[in-house]
Amino acid sequence: METPTARVEVAPRPLVGLDLGELLALVRAAGEPPYRARQLYRGLYRDHAGRVSEISTLPLALRNGLLRDCGSGLPEVRQRHTSADGTVRYLVGLQDGRTVECVFIPERARDTLCISSQAGCAVDCRFCLTALMGLERNLTAGEIVGQVLAIAGDRDLKPRRRPVNVVMMGMGEPLLNLGPVMKATRLLADPAAVGIPQRRITVSTSGIVPKIAEFGASAVRGKLAISLNASSQGQRAEIMPISSKYPLDALLEVCRSYPLRRWERLTFEYVLLKGVNDSDTDARRVAGLLAGFKCKVNLIALNPGAGIEFGIPSDDRVNAFRSIVHRRVPCFVRKPRGRDIFAACGQLRRTASPPLVHPDPSEGQNL
Ligand code: SAH
Ligand code: SF4
């Protein structure tokens, strides 16, 4: 007796996020010659920022067929909030109706895009607004590269004419979503695709020790930034509970054996929290921990937000801290961008409409 074969419903796979090999399989299945895959690849990532309907090198019937069967999957810009300093916070919609935030930061010689790797974050750092959301889900490679395409399309950015930096410092912990982050990086860095060189891509981690080694073993990868944020294990565990699982000495150990490329150095980020990790003693300890690394330190004073219990150190404190660290390790102060629209580091919490109460950026405030 013949058993009826079950009809398997295959969910449509969005095109954005597929690599050349996957596009080749798709094009073959549609009965088209292989060179169509390269046209599609170039059209998706290089020329048309994910807008399949505009890839005029492809026959109309193929374009329509692909869109009908797959959909482009390009995230859609839902909202823009523009800061007095020119920074723009974007809310982008994903196919399942969820949203994530990304930030466009214009600078004199280049533009920087800060994108998300997860919707929310499970890591629970005490000073970060994203942590308050918890983790909703991982983003796909297409959703990660799609944020870059969506904003590039919205602002008409041309990475080959004017440099674009991409930092994975928005929502989420990239090393807890490593596969899609690496695939997205390959699509971003491929000169035949988006064309943003590896040295212009930065991945920031709270210190997922086993994943740091795996990240370092990838042939194509961004630069690595480590959120240090404390000068001792005890202090770090207080503000970053992940440090109980991956202690500071193990983190520094994996950094010591990290395979830096010739042109590369590690970045250590340090959020200064008033009266918690910002003393001269902390600065001396940080310098002691990092002396000997090929690295730099980026300091950032806390960006405030409702539900965050820490205070903002004064400019004088930040500068004093910087000079002490700088005696032994190159150390820079990162000026917050877009604080007034909740676009600065650690402030991304899907504030769907402009906040009614603006944070007071004045110094030395306890919130
Ligand atoms: N999850 C990754 C990347 C996203 S967070 C990580 O933690 O590294 C990006 C950066 O923002 C991190 O360096 C983090 O320490 C910093 N950050 C988080 N909350 C902040 C806040 N309220 N003010 C300033 N920086 C903050
Ligand atoms: Fe997650 Fe980074 Fe925020 Fe920590 S600082 S909760 S790891 S997004």
Coordinates of C-alpha atoms and ligand atoms in Angstrom, one line a residue:
M1 CA 0.0 0.0 0.0
E2 CA 1.2 3.4 -0.9
T3 CA 1.6 5.8 2.0
P4 CA 0.8 9.4 1.1
T5 CA 3.8 11.6 1.3
A6 CA 3.4 14.5 3.8
R7 CA 3.5 17.9 2.1
V8 CA 6.3 19.8 3.8
E9 CA 5.7 23.5 3.9
V10 CA 9.0 25.2 3.5
A11 CA 9.0 28.7 5.0
P12 CA 10.2 31.2 2.4
R13 CA 13.9 32.1 2.9
P14 CA 14.5 35.8 2.5
L15 CA 17.1 36.7 -0.1
V16 CA 19.1 39.2 2.0
G17 CA 21.5 37.1 4.1
L18 CA 22.1 34.4 1.5
D19 CA 25.7 34.0 0.3
L20 CA 26.8 33.4 -3.3
G21 CA 26.7 29.6 -2.9
E22 CA 23.1 29.7 -1.6
L23 CA 22.0 32.1 -4.3
L24 CA 23.6 29.8 -6.9
A25 CA 21.5 26.9 -5.6
L26 CA 18.4 29.1 -5.7
V27 CA 19.0 30.3 -9.2
R28 CA 19.7 26.7 -10.5
A29 CA 16.5 25.5 -8.9
A30 CA 14.7 28.2 -10.8
G31 CA 16.2 26.8 -14.0
E32 CA 18.3 29.9 -14.6
P33 CA 22.0 30.0 -15.7
P34 CA 24.6 30.3 -12.9
Y35 CA 25.7 33.8 -13.8
R36 CA 22.3 35.1 -12.6
A37 CA 23.5 34.3 -9.1
R38 CA 26.4 36.7 -9.3
Q39 CA 24.0 39.4 -10.7
L40 CA 21.7 38.8 -7.9
Y41 CA 24.5 38.9 -5.3
R42 CA 25.9 42.1 -6.7
G43 CA 22.4 43.6 -7.0
L44 CA 21.4 42.6 -3.4
Y45 CA 24.5 43.7 -1.6
R46 CA 26.4 46.1 -3.7
D47 CA 24.3 48.2 -6.0
H48 CA 20.7 48.3 -4.8
A49 CA 20.8 47.9 -1.0
G50 CA 18.6 44.9 -1.0
R51 CA 15.9 46.2 -3.3
V52 CA 15.4 43.2 -5.6
S53 CA 12.8 44.9 -7.7
E54 CA 15.4 47.3 -8.9
I55 CA 18.0 44.8 -10.1
S56 CA 17.6 45.6 -13.7
T57 CA 20.2 43.1 -14.9
L58 CA 17.8 40.3 -14.0
P59 CA 14.8 39.5 -16.2
L60 CA 11.6 40.9 -14.8
A61 CA 10.0 37.4 -14.5
L62 CA 12.9 36.2 -12.4
R63 CA 12.8 39.2 -10.1
N64 CA 9.1 38.8 -9.6
G65 CA 9.4 35.1 -9.1
L66 CA 12.2 35.4 -6.5
L67 CA 10.2 38.1 -4.7
R68 CA 7.1 36.0 -4.7
D69 CA 8.9 32.9 -3.5
C70 CA 11.5 34.4 -1.1
G71 CA 10.8 38.0 -0.4
S72 CA 13.8 40.2 0.0
G73 CA 13.7 40.2 3.9
L74 CA 15.2 43.7 4.0
P75 CA 14.4 45.3 7.4
E76 CA 12.3 48.3 7.0
V77 CA 12.9 51.7 8.5
R78 CA 10.0 52.4 10.8
Q79 CA 11.2 55.5 12.7
R80 CA 14.0 58.0 12.8
H81 CA 14.9 60.2 15.7
T82 CA 17.5 62.9 15.0
S83 CA 19.8 64.3 17.7
A84 CA 21.0 67.9 17.9
D85 CA 24.5 66.5 17.1
G86 CA 23.3 64.9 13.8
T87 CA 23.2 61.3 15.2
V88 CA 20.1 59.4 14.1
R89 CA 18.5 56.6 16.0
Y90 CA 16.6 54.2 13.8
L91 CA 13.9 51.7 14.7
V92 CA 13.8 49.0 12.0
G93 CA 11.2 46.4 11.6
L94 CA 11.9 42.7 11.0
Q95 CA 9.8 40.2 9.1
D96 CA 8.2 38.8 12.2
G97 CA 7.1 42.2 13.3
R98 CA 9.8 42.6 16.0
T99 CA 12.0 45.7 15.9
V100 CA 15.6 46.5 16.7
E101 CA 17.5 49.8 16.9
C102 CA 20.5 51.0 15.1
V103 CA 22.3 54.3 15.1
F104 CA 23.8 56.4 12.3
I105 CA 26.7 58.6 13.5
P106 CA 28.0 61.1 10.9
E107 CA 31.6 62.3 11.4
R108 CA 33.8 64.6 9.4
A109 CA 35.7 62.0 7.3
R110 CA 33.4 59.0 7.6
D111 CA 30.0 57.7 8.8
T112 CA 29.6 55.0 11.5
L113 CA 26.7 52.6 11.8
C114 CA 26.0 51.0 15.1
I115 CA 23.9 47.9 14.6
S116 CA 22.3 45.2 16.7
S117 CA 23.1 41.5 16.8
Q118 CA 20.2 40.3 18.9
A119 CA 16.7 41.7 19.7
G120 CA 17.4 42.5 23.4
C121 CA 20.2 40.9 25.4
A122 CA 20.5 38.1 28.0
V123 CA 23.7 39.3 29.6
D124 CA 22.2 41.6 32.2
C125 CA 24.9 44.2 32.7
R126 CA 23.7 46.5 35.5
F127 CA 24.4 49.8 33.7
C128 CA 22.8 48.9 30.3
L129 CA 19.2 49.7 29.2
T130 CA 19.1 46.9 26.6
A131 CA 19.6 44.4 29.5
L132 CA 16.2 45.5 30.9
M133 CA 14.5 44.0 27.8
G134 CA 15.9 40.5 28.3
L135 CA 16.6 38.5 25.2
E136 CA 13.8 38.3 22.6
R137 CA 15.7 36.4 20.0
N138 CA 18.9 36.1 17.9
L139 CA 19.0 38.0 14.6
T140 CA 19.7 36.2 11.4
A141 CA 22.7 37.1 9.2
G142 CA 20.2 38.7 6.8
E143 CA 18.8 40.9 9.6
I144 CA 22.3 41.9 10.7
V145 CA 23.6 42.8 7.2
G146 CA 20.0 44.1 6.4
Q147 CA 20.3 46.9 9.0
V148 CA 23.4 48.2 7.1
L149 CA 21.6 47.9 3.8
A150 CA 18.4 49.6 5.1
I151 CA 20.3 52.6 6.6
A152 CA 22.7 52.8 3.6
G153 CA 19.6 53.0 1.4
D154 CA 17.9 55.5 3.6
R155 CA 20.9 57.8 3.7
D156 CA 22.3 57.0 0.2
L157 CA 25.6 55.9 1.7
K158 CA 28.2 54.6 -0.7
P159 CA 30.9 52.8 1.3
R160 CA 33.2 52.7 -1.7
R161 CA 33.2 56.5 -2.1
R162 CA 33.1 57.6 1.6
P163 CA 34.2 55.3 4.4
V164 CA 31.5 53.6 6.5
N165 CA 32.4 52.0 9.8
V166 CA 30.2 49.3 11.2
V167 CA 30.2 48.6 15.0
M168 CA 28.2 45.8 16.5
M169 CA 27.6 47.7 19.6
G170 CA 23.8 48.1 19.4
M171 CA 21.5 45.7 21.1
G172 CA 22.7 42.3 22.0
E173 CA 25.9 40.2 22.6
P174 CA 27.3 39.4 19.2
L175 CA 29.4 36.5 20.5
L176 CA 26.3 34.7 21.7
N177 CA 25.0 34.8 18.1
L178 CA 28.3 34.0 16.5
G179 CA 27.3 32.1 13.4
P180 CA 25.0 34.8 12.0
V181 CA 27.4 37.6 13.1
M182 CA 30.3 35.9 11.1
K183 CA 28.2 35.3 8.0
A184 CA 27.0 38.9 8.1
T185 CA 30.6 40.0 8.4
R186 CA 31.6 38.0 5.4
L187 CA 28.8 39.7 3.4
L188 CA 29.7 43.1 4.6
A189 CA 33.4 42.7 4.0
D190 CA 33.3 41.0 0.6
P191 CA 34.3 43.6 -2.0
A192 CA 31.8 42.0 -4.4
A193 CA 29.0 42.4 -1.8
V194 CA 28.6 45.4 0.6
G195 CA 32.3 46.2 0.4
I196 CA 33.1 47.5 4.0
P197 CA 36.6 46.3 4.8
Q198 CA 37.2 44.1 7.8
R199 CA 39.3 46.8 9.5
R200 CA 36.2 49.1 9.4
I201 CA 34.0 46.5 11.2
T202 CA 34.2 46.2 15.0
V203 CA 32.5 43.5 17.2
S204 CA 32.1 44.3 20.9
T205 CA 31.8 41.7 23.5
S206 CA 31.0 41.5 27.2
G207 CA 33.6 38.8 27.4
I208 CA 32.2 35.4 26.3
V209 CA 35.6 33.7 26.8
P210 CA 35.2 30.5 24.7
K211 CA 33.7 32.4 21.8
I212 CA 36.5 34.9 21.7
A213 CA 38.9 32.1 20.7
E214 CA 36.4 30.9 18.1
F215 CA 36.0 34.4 16.8
G216 CA 39.7 34.8 16.5
A217 CA 40.0 31.6 14.4
S218 CA 37.7 33.0 11.7
A219 CA 39.5 34.0 8.5
V220 CA 37.2 37.0 7.9
R221 CA 36.3 38.9 11.0
G222 CA 35.9 42.4 12.4
K223 CA 38.2 43.9 15.0
L224 CA 37.5 42.9 18.6
A225 CA 36.5 45.2 21.4
I226 CA 36.2 43.9 24.9
S227 CA 33.9 45.6 27.5
L228 CA 36.2 45.6 30.5
N229 CA 34.3 48.1 32.6
A230 CA 36.0 47.2 35.9
S231 CA 39.4 47.0 37.5
S232 CA 39.0 43.8 39.5
Q233 CA 37.1 40.6 39.3
G234 CA 35.0 41.4 42.4
Q235 CA 34.0 44.8 41.0
R236 CA 33.3 43.4 37.5
A237 CA 31.1 40.6 38.8
E238 CA 29.0 43.2 40.7
I239 CA 28.2 45.2 37.6
M240 CA 28.5 42.4 35.0
P241 CA 27.2 39.1 36.4
I242 CA 28.6 37.4 33.3
S243 CA 32.0 37.8 35.0
S244 CA 31.1 35.1 37.5
K245 CA 30.8 32.7 34.6
Y246 CA 33.8 34.0 32.7
P247 CA 36.2 35.6 35.2
L248 CA 38.5 38.5 34.5
D249 CA 41.7 36.5 34.6
A250 CA 40.3 34.0 32.0
L251 CA 39.2 36.9 29.9
L252 CA 42.6 38.5 30.0
E253 CA 44.2 35.2 29.3
V254 CA 42.2 34.6 26.1
C255 CA 43.0 38.2 25.1
R256 CA 46.7 37.5 25.6
S257 CA 46.6 34.6 23.1
Y258 CA 44.3 36.3 20.7
P259 CA 45.6 36.2 17.1
L260 CA 45.9 39.9 16.2
R261 CA 46.5 40.7 12.6
R262 CA 49.5 42.9 11.7
W263 CA 47.4 46.1 11.4
E264 CA 45.2 45.3 14.4
R265 CA 45.1 46.0 18.1
L266 CA 42.5 45.1 20.8
T267 CA 40.2 47.8 22.1
F268 CA 39.1 47.7 25.8
E269 CA 36.0 49.7 26.5
Y270 CA 35.4 51.1 30.0
V271 CA 32.1 52.6 31.1
L272 CA 32.8 55.0 34.0
L273 CA 30.3 54.8 36.8
K274 CA 30.5 57.5 39.4
G275 CA 32.0 56.3 42.7
V276 CA 32.0 52.7 41.5
N277 CA 34.9 52.1 39.1
D278 CA 36.2 55.6 38.4
S279 CA 38.8 56.2 41.1
D280 CA 42.6 56.8 40.6
T281 CA 43.2 53.4 42.1
D282 CA 40.9 51.9 39.5
A283 CA 42.8 53.7 36.8
R284 CA 46.1 52.4 38.1
R285 CA 44.7 48.9 38.3
V286 CA 43.4 49.1 34.7
A287 CA 46.8 50.3 33.5
G288 CA 48.4 47.4 35.3
L289 CA 46.0 44.8 33.9
L290 CA 46.5 46.0 30.3
A291 CA 50.1 47.0 30.2
G292 CA 51.8 44.7 27.7
F293 CA 48.8 44.2 25.5
K294 CA 48.8 45.7 22.0
C295 CA 45.7 47.6 22.7
K296 CA 43.9 50.9 23.4
V297 CA 41.3 51.9 26.0
N298 CA 38.2 53.8 25.2
L299 CA 36.6 55.5 28.2
I300 CA 32.9 56.4 28.1
A301 CA 31.0 58.1 30.9
L302 CA 27.8 56.4 31.8
N303 CA 24.9 57.3 29.5
P304 CA 21.9 57.6 31.8
G305 CA 18.5 56.0 31.5
A306 CA 15.4 55.2 33.6
G307 CA 16.0 52.1 35.7
I308 CA 19.8 52.6 35.7
E309 CA 21.0 53.2 39.2
F310 CA 24.4 54.6 38.6
G311 CA 25.7 58.2 38.4
I312 CA 27.7 60.0 35.7
P313 CA 31.3 61.0 36.7
S314 CA 32.3 64.6 36.1
D315 CA 34.5 65.5 33.1
D316 CA 37.4 66.2 35.5
R317 CA 37.1 62.7 36.9
V318 CA 37.0 61.2 33.4
N319 CA 40.1 63.2 32.4
A320 CA 42.0 62.3 35.5
F321 CA 41.3 58.6 34.9
R322 CA 42.4 58.9 31.4
S323 CA 45.7 60.5 32.2
I324 CA 46.6 57.8 34.7
V325 CA 45.8 54.9 32.3
H326 CA 47.4 56.8 29.4
R327 CA 50.8 56.7 31.1
R328 CA 51.0 53.0 30.3
V329 CA 48.3 52.3 27.7
P330 CA 46.9 54.5 24.9
C331 CA 43.6 55.8 26.4
F332 CA 40.9 57.9 24.8
V333 CA 37.7 59.5 26.0
R334 CA 34.7 58.7 23.7
K335 CA 32.3 61.6 23.6
P336 CA 28.7 60.4 23.8
R337 CA 26.7 60.9 20.6
G338 CA 22.9 61.2 20.5
R339 CA 22.3 61.1 24.3
D340 CA 19.4 63.5 23.8
I341 CA 17.5 60.9 21.7
F342 CA 18.6 57.9 23.7
A343 CA 20.9 56.7 20.9
A344 CA 24.2 56.6 22.9
C345 CA 25.9 53.4 24.0
G346 CA 23.8 51.3 26.3
Q347 CA 20.7 53.4 25.8
L348 CA 19.0 51.3 23.1
R349 CA 15.8 50.0 24.5
R350 CA 13.4 50.5 21.7
T351 CA 12.2 53.8 22.9
A352 CA 9.6 53.9 20.1
S353 CA 8.7 57.5 20.5
P354 CA 10.9 60.4 21.5
P355 CA 11.3 60.3 25.3
L356 CA 9.2 62.9 27.1
V357 CA 11.9 63.6 29.6
H358 CA 15.3 64.2 28.1
P359 CA 18.3 63.0 30.1
D360 CA 20.2 65.8 31.7
P361 CA 23.7 65.6 30.3
S362 CA 25.1 67.9 33.0
E363 CA 28.0 66.5 34.9
G364 CA 28.2 64.7 38.2
Q365 CA 24.6 63.8 38.5
N366 CA 23.2 60.9 40.5
L367 CA 20.2 59.5 38.8
Ligands
SAH1 N1 27.0 43.4 24.2 C1 28.2 44.0 23.7 C2 27.9 45.0 22.6 C3 26.8 46.0 22.9 S1 27.0 47.1 24.3 C4 29.1 44.5 24.8 O1 28.6 44.5 25.9 O2 30.2 44.8 24.5 C5 28.2 48.2 23.6 C6 28.9 49.0 24.6 O3 28.1 49.9 25.4 C7 29.7 48.2 25.7 O4 31.0 48.5 25.7 C8 28.9 48.5 27.0 O5 29.8 48.3 28.1 C9 28.5 49.9 26.7 N2 27.4 50.4 27.6 C10 26.4 49.7 28.0 N3 25.6 50.4 28.7 C11 26.1 51.7 28.8 C12 25.7 52.9 29.4 N4 24.6 53.0 30.1 N5 26.5 54.0 29.2 C13 27.7 53.9 28.5 N6 28.1 52.7 27.8 C14 27.3 51.6 28.0
SF4_2 FE1 24.1 43.0 26.7 FE2 26.3 44.6 26.1 FE3 24.1 45.6 27.3 FE4 25.8 43.9 28.6 S1 26.3 46.0 27.8 S2 23.5 43.9 28.7 S3 26.3 42.5 27.0 S4 24.1 44.8 25.3

